[in-house]
PDB file as gemmi writes it, atoms N, CA and C in Angstrom:
CRYST1    1.000    1.000    1.000  90.00  90.00  90.00 P 1                      
ATOM      1  N   MET A   1      -1.322  -0.539  -3.032  1.00  0.00           N  
ATOM      2  CA  MET A   1      -1.841  -1.722  -3.672  1.00  0.00           C  
ATOM      3  C   MET A   1      -0.835  -2.856  -3.508  1.00  0.00           C  
ATOM      4  N   PRO A   2      -0.975  -3.648  -2.490  1.00  0.00           N  
ATOM      5  CA  PRO A   2      -0.018  -4.729  -2.289  1.00  0.00           C  
ATOM      6  C   PRO A   2      -0.207  -5.854  -3.310  1.00  0.00           C  
ATOM      7  N   SER A   3       0.872  -6.225  -3.985  1.00  0.00           N  
ATOM      8  CA  SER A   3       0.834  -7.389  -4.878  1.00  0.00           C  
ATOM      9  C   SER A   3       0.918  -8.629  -4.004  1.00  0.00           C  
ATOM     10  N   VAL A   4       0.061  -9.600  -4.278  1.00  0.00           N  
ATOM     11  CA  VAL A   4       0.100 -10.830  -3.493  1.00  0.00           C  
ATOM     12  C   VAL A   4       0.603 -12.007  -4.314  1.00  0.00           C  
ATOM     13  N   LEU A   5       0.605 -11.859  -5.639  1.00  0.00           N  
ATOM     14  CA  LEU A   5       1.068 -12.945  -6.490  1.00  0.00           C  
ATOM     15  C   LEU A   5       1.377 -12.386  -7.868  1.00  0.00           C  
ATOM     16  N   ARG A   6       2.430 -12.897  -8.469  1.00  0.00           N  
ATOM     17  CA  ARG A   6       2.757 -12.601  -9.864  1.00  0.00           C  
ATOM     18  C   ARG A   6       2.899 -13.932 -10.579  1.00  0.00           C  
ATOM     19  N   SER A   7       2.294 -14.007 -11.761  1.00  0.00           N  
ATOM     20  CA  SER A   7       2.383 -15.213 -12.569  1.00  0.00           C  
ATOM     21  C   SER A   7       2.398 -14.792 -14.028  1.00  0.00           C  
ATOM     22  N   GLY A   8       3.519 -15.018 -14.689  1.00  0.00           N  
ATOM     23  CA  GLY A   8       3.637 -14.587 -16.082  1.00  0.00           C  
ATOM     24  C   GLY A   8       3.417 -13.092 -16.182  1.00  0.00           C  
ATOM     25  N   SER A   9       2.488 -12.687 -17.033  1.00  0.00           N  
ATOM     26  CA  SER A   9       2.208 -11.259 -17.219  1.00  0.00           C  
ATOM     27  C   SER A   9       1.120 -10.744 -16.275  1.00  0.00           C  
ATOM     28  N   TYR A  10       0.682 -11.568 -15.315  1.00  0.00           N  
ATOM     29  CA  TYR A  10      -0.399 -11.186 -14.403  1.00  0.00           C  
ATOM     30  C   TYR A  10       0.123 -10.797 -13.027  1.00  0.00           C  
ATOM     31  N   ARG A  11      -0.478  -9.758 -12.493  1.00  0.00           N  
ATOM     32  CA  ARG A  11      -0.204  -9.338 -11.115  1.00  0.00           C  
ATOM     33  C   ARG A  11      -1.526  -9.377 -10.362  1.00  0.00           C  
ATOM     34  N   LEU A  12      -1.573 -10.084  -9.244  1.00  0.00           N  
ATOM     35  CA  LEU A  12      -2.772 -10.176  -8.415  1.00  0.00           C  
ATOM     36  C   LEU A  12      -2.557  -9.315  -7.187  1.00  0.00           C  
ATOM     37  N   PHE A  13      -3.546  -8.499  -6.865  1.00  0.00           N  
ATOM     38  CA  PHE A  13      -3.373  -7.526  -5.789  1.00  0.00           C  
ATOM     39  C   PHE A  13      -4.710  -7.120  -5.196  1.00  0.00           C  
ATOM     40  N   PHE A  14      -4.618  -6.393  -4.067  1.00  0.00           N  
ATOM     41  CA  PHE A  14      -5.780  -5.790  -3.408  1.00  0.00           C  
ATOM     42  C   PHE A  14      -5.604  -4.275  -3.430  1.00  0.00           C  
ATOM     43  N   TYR A  15      -6.696  -3.565  -3.421  1.00  0.00           N  
ATOM     44  CA  TYR A  15      -6.671  -2.127  -3.146  1.00  0.00           C  
ATOM     45  C   TYR A  15      -6.889  -1.959  -1.645  1.00  0.00           C  
ATOM     46  N   SER A  16      -6.179  -1.052  -1.034  1.00  0.00           N  
ATOM     47  CA  SER A  16      -6.316  -0.870   0.413  1.00  0.00           C  
ATOM     48  C   SER A  16      -7.732  -0.432   0.804  1.00  0.00           C  
ATOM     49  N   GLY A  17      -8.470   0.190  -0.091  1.00  0.00           N  
ATOM     50  CA  GLY A  17      -9.834   0.626   0.196  1.00  0.00           C  
ATOM     51  C   GLY A  17     -10.874  -0.475   0.072  1.00  0.00           C  
ATOM     52  N   ASP A  18     -10.454  -1.703  -0.240  1.00  0.00           N  
ATOM     53  CA  ASP A  18     -11.391  -2.819  -0.448  1.00  0.00           C  
ATOM     54  C   ASP A  18     -11.852  -3.502   0.831  1.00  0.00           C  
ATOM     55  N   LYS A  19     -11.368  -3.051   1.972  1.00  0.00           N  
ATOM     56  CA  LYS A  19     -11.602  -3.747   3.248  1.00  0.00           C  
ATOM     57  C   LYS A  19     -13.070  -4.066   3.514  1.00  0.00           C  
ATOM     58  N   ASP A  20     -13.968  -3.157   3.197  1.00  0.00           N  
ATOM     59  CA  ASP A  20     -15.379  -3.356   3.529  1.00  0.00           C  
ATOM     60  C   ASP A  20     -16.150  -4.120   2.456  1.00  0.00           C  
ATOM     61  N   GLU A  21     -15.456  -4.566   1.420  1.00  0.00           N  
ATOM     62  CA  GLU A  21     -16.095  -5.351   0.374  1.00  0.00           C  
ATOM     63  C   GLU A  21     -15.911  -6.837   0.651  1.00  0.00           C  
ATOM     64  N   ARG A  22     -16.673  -7.634  -0.042  1.00  0.00           N  
ATOM     65  CA  ARG A  22     -16.505  -9.082  -0.003  1.00  0.00           C  
ATOM     66  C   ARG A  22     -15.076  -9.411  -0.464  1.00  0.00           C  
ATOM     67  N   ARG A  23     -14.491 -10.485   0.072  1.00  0.00           N  
ATOM     68  CA  ARG A  23     -13.102 -10.834  -0.251  1.00  0.00           C  
ATOM     69  C   ARG A  23     -12.950 -11.096  -1.754  1.00  0.00           C  
ATOM     70  N   HIS A  24     -11.980 -10.423  -2.349  1.00  0.00           N  
ATOM     71  CA  HIS A  24     -11.745 -10.532  -3.781  1.00  0.00           C  
ATOM     72  C   HIS A  24     -10.303 -10.155  -4.110  1.00  0.00           C  
ATOM     73  N   VAL A  25      -9.939 -10.371  -5.356  1.00  0.00           N  
ATOM     74  CA  VAL A  25      -8.603 -10.021  -5.827  1.00  0.00           C  
ATOM     75  C   VAL A  25      -8.743  -9.353  -7.199  1.00  0.00           C  
ATOM     76  N   HIS A  26      -7.856  -8.417  -7.455  1.00  0.00           N  
ATOM     77  CA  HIS A  26      -7.778  -7.781  -8.768  1.00  0.00           C  
ATOM     78  C   HIS A  26      -6.633  -8.435  -9.517  1.00  0.00           C  
ATOM     79  N   VAL A  27      -6.830  -8.649 -10.815  1.00  0.00           N  
ATOM     80  CA  VAL A  27      -5.812  -9.269 -11.659  1.00  0.00           C  
ATOM     81  C   VAL A  27      -5.512  -8.294 -12.792  1.00  0.00           C  
ATOM     82  N   GLU A  28      -4.252  -7.893 -12.862  1.00  0.00           N  
ATOM     83  CA  GLU A  28      -3.845  -6.876 -13.825  1.00  0.00           C  
ATOM     84  C   GLU A  28      -2.892  -7.466 -14.860  1.00  0.00           C  
ATOM     85  N   ARG A  29      -3.137  -7.089 -16.109  1.00  0.00           N  
ATOM     86  CA  ARG A  29      -2.207  -7.344 -17.203  1.00  0.00           C  
ATOM     87  C   ARG A  29      -2.224  -6.091 -18.070  1.00  0.00           C  
ATOM     88  N   GLU A  30      -1.085  -5.446 -18.139  1.00  0.00           N  
ATOM     89  CA  GLU A  30      -0.953  -4.178 -18.851  1.00  0.00           C  
ATOM     90  C   GLU A  30      -1.976  -3.185 -18.301  1.00  0.00           C  
ATOM     91  N   THR A  31      -2.930  -2.741 -19.117  1.00  0.00           N  
ATOM     92  CA  THR A  31      -3.906  -1.748 -18.632  1.00  0.00           C  
ATOM     93  C   THR A  31      -5.252  -2.367 -18.246  1.00  0.00           C  
ATOM     94  N   GLN A  32      -5.398  -3.683 -18.403  1.00  0.00           N  
ATOM     95  CA  GLN A  32      -6.655  -4.348 -18.054  1.00  0.00           C  
ATOM     96  C   GLN A  32      -6.593  -4.840 -16.613  1.00  0.00           C  
ATOM     97  N   ILE A  33      -7.701  -4.643 -15.891  1.00  0.00           N  
ATOM     98  CA  ILE A  33      -7.770  -5.115 -14.507  1.00  0.00           C  
ATOM     99  C   ILE A  33      -9.112  -5.811 -14.290  1.00  0.00           C  
ATOM    100  N   ALA A  34      -9.052  -7.123 -14.085  1.00  0.00           N  
ATOM    101  CA  ALA A  34     -10.247  -7.906 -13.795  1.00  0.00           C  
ATOM    102  C   ALA A  34     -10.396  -8.038 -12.281  1.00  0.00           C  
ATOM    103  N   LYS A  35     -11.581  -8.432 -11.855  1.00  0.00           N  
ATOM    104  CA  LYS A  35     -11.862  -8.612 -10.428  1.00  0.00           C  
ATOM    105  C   LYS A  35     -12.544  -9.958 -10.233  1.00  0.00           C  
ATOM    106  N   PHE A  36     -12.018 -10.734  -9.274  1.00  0.00           N  
ATOM    107  CA  PHE A  36     -12.573 -12.048  -8.954  1.00  0.00           C  
ATOM    108  C   PHE A  36     -12.944 -12.124  -7.488  1.00  0.00           C  
ATOM    109  N   TRP A  37     -14.153 -12.605  -7.218  1.00  0.00           N  
ATOM    110  CA  TRP A  37     -14.522 -12.953  -5.848  1.00  0.00           C  
ATOM    111  C   TRP A  37     -13.711 -14.179  -5.469  1.00  0.00           C  
ATOM    112  N   LEU A  38     -13.389 -14.336  -4.197  1.00  0.00           N  
ATOM    113  CA  LEU A  38     -12.559 -15.451  -3.765  1.00  0.00           C  
ATOM    114  C   LEU A  38     -13.323 -16.602  -3.134  1.00  0.00           C  
ATOM    115  N   SER A  39     -14.534 -16.362  -2.664  1.00  0.00           N  
ATOM    116  CA  SER A  39     -15.250 -17.431  -1.980  1.00  0.00           C  
ATOM    117  C   SER A  39     -16.734 -17.379  -2.313  1.00  0.00           C  
ATOM    118  N   PRO A  40     -17.158 -18.133  -3.305  1.00  0.00           N  
ATOM    119  CA  PRO A  40     -16.387 -18.994  -4.185  1.00  0.00           C  
ATOM    120  C   PRO A  40     -15.693 -18.169  -5.273  1.00  0.00           C  
ATOM    121  N   VAL A  41     -14.711 -18.784  -5.929  1.00  0.00           N  
ATOM    122  CA  VAL A  41     -13.998 -18.085  -7.008  1.00  0.00           C  
ATOM    123  C   VAL A  41     -14.979 -17.865  -8.149  1.00  0.00           C  
ATOM    124  N   ARG A  42     -15.148 -16.579  -8.485  1.00  0.00           N  
ATOM    125  CA  ARG A  42     -16.096 -16.218  -9.545  1.00  0.00           C  
ATOM    126  C   ARG A  42     -15.721 -14.862 -10.097  1.00  0.00           C  
ATOM    127  N   LEU A  43     -15.809 -14.727 -11.399  1.00  0.00           N  
ATOM    128  CA  LEU A  43     -15.536 -13.458 -12.057  1.00  0.00           C  
ATOM    129  C   LEU A  43     -16.565 -12.417 -11.654  1.00  0.00           C  
ATOM    130  N   GLN A  44     -16.092 -11.249 -11.255  1.00  0.00           N  
ATOM    131  CA  GLN A  44     -16.989 -10.141 -10.950  1.00  0.00           C  
ATOM    132  C   GLN A  44     -16.948  -9.114 -12.081  1.00  0.00           C  
ATOM    133  N   ASP A  45     -15.755  -8.862 -12.639  1.00  0.00           N  
ATOM    134  CA  ASP A  45     -15.610  -7.878 -13.722  1.00  0.00           C  
ATOM    135  C   ASP A  45     -14.415  -8.271 -14.579  1.00  0.00           C  
ATOM    136  N   SER A  46     -14.627  -8.380 -15.884  1.00  0.00           N  
ATOM    137  CA  SER A  46     -13.550  -8.832 -16.771  1.00  0.00           C  
ATOM    138  C   SER A  46     -12.498  -7.763 -17.020  1.00  0.00           C  
ATOM    139  N   GLY A  47     -12.810  -6.516 -16.813  1.00  0.00           N  
ATOM    140  CA  GLY A  47     -11.827  -5.448 -16.952  1.00  0.00           C  
ATOM    141  C   GLY A  47     -11.171  -5.357 -18.308  1.00  0.00           C  
ATOM    142  N   GLY A  48     -11.818  -5.886 -19.344  1.00  0.00           N  
ATOM    143  CA  GLY A  48     -11.275  -5.801 -20.692  1.00  0.00           C  
ATOM    144  C   GLY A  48     -10.467  -7.005 -21.136  1.00  0.00           C  
ATOM    145  N   LEU A  49     -10.255  -7.987 -20.245  1.00  0.00           N  
ATOM    146  CA  LEU A  49      -9.542  -9.196 -20.653  1.00  0.00           C  
ATOM    147  C   LEU A  49     -10.450 -10.037 -21.548  1.00  0.00           C  
ATOM    148  N   ARG A  50      -9.852 -10.720 -22.520  1.00  0.00           N  
ATOM    149  CA  ARG A  50     -10.625 -11.561 -23.442  1.00  0.00           C  
ATOM    150  C   ARG A  50     -11.135 -12.812 -22.737  1.00  0.00           C  
ATOM    151  N   ARG A  51     -12.195 -13.383 -23.293  1.00  0.00           N  
ATOM    152  CA  ARG A  51     -12.848 -14.564 -22.707  1.00  0.00           C  
ATOM    153  C   ARG A  51     -11.870 -15.726 -22.512  1.00  0.00           C  
ATOM    154  N   VAL A  52     -11.048 -16.016 -23.500  1.00  0.00           N  
ATOM    155  CA  VAL A  52     -10.083 -17.115 -23.394  1.00  0.00           C  
ATOM    156  C   VAL A  52      -9.121 -16.840 -22.250  1.00  0.00           C  
ATOM    157  N   GLU A  53      -8.671 -15.608 -22.153  1.00  0.00           N  
ATOM    158  CA  GLU A  53      -7.749 -15.229 -21.095  1.00  0.00           C  
ATOM    159  C   GLU A  53      -8.416 -15.317 -19.724  1.00  0.00           C  
ATOM    160  N   MET A  54      -9.690 -15.017 -19.656  1.00  0.00           N  
ATOM    161  CA  MET A  54     -10.413 -15.058 -18.382  1.00  0.00           C  
ATOM    162  C   MET A  54     -10.418 -16.474 -17.807  1.00  0.00           C  
ATOM    163  N   ARG A  55     -10.528 -17.479 -18.661  1.00  0.00           N  
ATOM    164  CA  ARG A  55     -10.490 -18.864 -18.156  1.00  0.00           C  
ATOM    165  C   ARG A  55      -9.126 -19.175 -17.544  1.00  0.00           C  
ATOM    166  N   THR A  56      -8.074 -18.700 -18.185  1.00  0.00           N  
ATOM    167  CA  THR A  56      -6.723 -18.898 -17.655  1.00  0.00           C  
ATOM    168  C   THR A  56      -6.572 -18.209 -16.308  1.00  0.00           C  
ATOM    169  N   VAL A  57      -7.051 -16.977 -16.212  1.00  0.00           N  
ATOM    170  CA  VAL A  57      -6.940 -16.207 -14.981  1.00  0.00           C  
ATOM    171  C   VAL A  57      -7.790 -16.832 -13.880  1.00  0.00           C  
ATOM    172  N   GLU A  58      -8.996 -17.273 -14.222  1.00  0.00           N  
ATOM    173  CA  GLU A  58      -9.853 -17.912 -13.219  1.00  0.00           C  
ATOM    174  C   GLU A  58      -9.194 -19.176 -12.669  1.00  0.00           C  
ATOM    175  N   ARG A  59      -8.554 -19.933 -13.529  1.00  0.00           N  
ATOM    176  CA  ARG A  59      -7.833 -21.130 -13.091  1.00  0.00           C  
ATOM    177  C   ARG A  59      -6.674 -20.739 -12.169  1.00  0.00           C  
ATOM    178  N   LEU A  60      -5.954 -19.680 -12.513  1.00  0.00           N  
ATOM    179  CA  LEU A  60      -4.856 -19.183 -11.688  1.00  0.00           C  
ATOM    180  C   LEU A  60      -5.348 -18.780 -10.300  1.00  0.00           C  
ATOM    181  N   VAL A  61      -6.442 -18.029 -10.253  1.00  0.00           N  
ATOM    182  CA  VAL A  61      -7.014 -17.613  -8.964  1.00  0.00           C  
ATOM    183  C   VAL A  61      -7.447 -18.848  -8.167  1.00  0.00           C  
ATOM    184  N   GLY A  62      -8.097 -19.801  -8.838  1.00  0.00           N  
ATOM    185  CA  GLY A  62      -8.548 -21.015  -8.160  1.00  0.00           C  
ATOM    186  C   GLY A  62      -7.402 -21.826  -7.581  1.00  0.00           C  
ATOM    187  N   GLU A  63      -6.289 -21.901  -8.320  1.00  0.00           N  
ATOM    188  CA  GLU A  63      -5.132 -22.659  -7.851  1.00  0.00           C  
ATOM    189  C   GLU A  63      -4.486 -22.021  -6.615  1.00  0.00           C  
ATOM    190  N   HIS A  64      -4.663 -20.723  -6.453  1.00  0.00           N  
ATOM    191  CA  HIS A  64      -4.007 -19.998  -5.358  1.00  0.00           C  
ATOM    192  C   HIS A  64      -5.006 -19.403  -4.360  1.00  0.00           C  
ATOM    193  N   VAL A  65      -6.248 -19.866  -4.395  1.00  0.00           N  
ATOM    194  CA  VAL A  65      -7.291 -19.233  -3.591  1.00  0.00           C  
ATOM    195  C   VAL A  65      -6.971 -19.259  -2.098  1.00  0.00           C  
ATOM    196  N   GLU A  66      -6.423 -20.336  -1.575  1.00  0.00           N  
ATOM    197  CA  GLU A  66      -6.111 -20.392  -0.138  1.00  0.00           C  
ATOM    198  C   GLU A  66      -5.054 -19.355   0.220  1.00  0.00           C  
ATOM    199  N   GLU A  67      -4.036 -19.251  -0.605  1.00  0.00           N  
ATOM    200  CA  GLU A  67      -2.988 -18.255  -0.399  1.00  0.00           C  
ATOM    201  C   GLU A  67      -3.556 -16.834  -0.474  1.00  0.00           C  
ATOM    202  N   LEU A  68      -4.460 -16.606  -1.423  1.00  0.00           N  
ATOM    203  CA  LEU A  68      -5.068 -15.281  -1.587  1.00  0.00           C  
ATOM    204  C   LEU A  68      -5.964 -14.933  -0.405  1.00  0.00           C  
ATOM    205  N   LEU A  69      -6.721 -15.904   0.080  1.00  0.00           N  
ATOM    206  CA  LEU A  69      -7.576 -15.662   1.252  1.00  0.00           C  
ATOM    207  C   LEU A  69      -6.738 -15.351   2.489  1.00  0.00           C  
ATOM    208  N   ARG A  70      -5.641 -16.086   2.683  1.00  0.00           N  
ATOM    209  CA  ARG A  70      -4.744 -15.797   3.809  1.00  0.00           C  
ATOM    210  C   ARG A  70      -4.167 -14.387   3.691  1.00  0.00           C  
ATOM    211  N   ALA A  71      -3.732 -14.036   2.490  1.00  0.00           N  
ATOM    212  CA  ALA A  71      -3.157 -12.705   2.273  1.00  0.00           C  
ATOM    213  C   ALA A  71      -4.195 -11.619   2.538  1.00  0.00           C  
ATOM    214  N   TRP A  72      -5.438 -11.842   2.108  1.00  0.00           N  
ATOM    215  CA  TRP A  72      -6.525 -10.875   2.355  1.00  0.00           C  
ATOM    216  C   TRP A  72      -6.718 -10.695   3.860  1.00  0.00           C  
ATOM    217  N   ASN A  73      -6.839 -11.822   4.570  1.00  0.00           N  
ATOM    218  CA  ASN A  73      -7.076 -11.761   6.014  1.00  0.00           C  
ATOM    219  C   ASN A  73      -5.924 -11.073   6.743  1.00  0.00           C  
ATOM    220  N   GLU A  74      -4.700 -11.381   6.362  1.00  0.00           N  
ATOM    221  CA  GLU A  74      -3.544 -10.745   6.995  1.00  0.00           C  
ATOM    222  C   GLU A  74      -3.490  -9.259   6.684  1.00  0.00           C  
ATOM    223  N   PHE A  75      -3.716  -8.899   5.441  1.00  0.00           N  
ATOM    224  CA  PHE A  75      -3.601  -7.490   5.048  1.00  0.00           C  
ATOM    225  C   PHE A  75      -4.680  -6.638   5.708  1.00  0.00           C  
ATOM    226  N   PHE A  76      -5.918  -7.129   5.692  1.00  0.00           N  
ATOM    227  CA  PHE A  76      -7.011  -6.309   6.196  1.00  0.00           C  
ATOM    228  C   PHE A  76      -7.247  -6.430   7.697  1.00  0.00           C  
ATOM    229  N   SER A  77      -6.573  -7.361   8.376  1.00  0.00           N  
ATOM    230  CA  SER A  77      -6.714  -7.429   9.830  1.00  0.00           C  
ATOM    231  C   SER A  77      -5.642  -6.609  10.541  1.00  0.00           C  
ATOM    232  N   ALA A  78      -4.653  -6.150   9.804  1.00  0.00           N  
ATOM    233  CA  ALA A  78      -3.549  -5.371  10.405  1.00  0.00           C  
ATOM    234  C   ALA A  78      -3.986  -3.975  10.773  1.00  0.00           C  
TER     235      ALA A  78                                                      
END                                                                             
């Protein structure tokens, strides 16, 4: 599970088995793991994160979406 970004208590990463899925990122904080589609940025699964926190995480993903898309393409094209 390569981490592609860390911000505060959040770790953004991909699972290596995600290659055949639509481009997305997992966001982990403690034991909660949310999933966001990257194009367009949209919540797919809240993974137990609270609604207020989800807005913060969605903003974080949106701010770094280009970096996340590049990381996805590099990781899964190797």
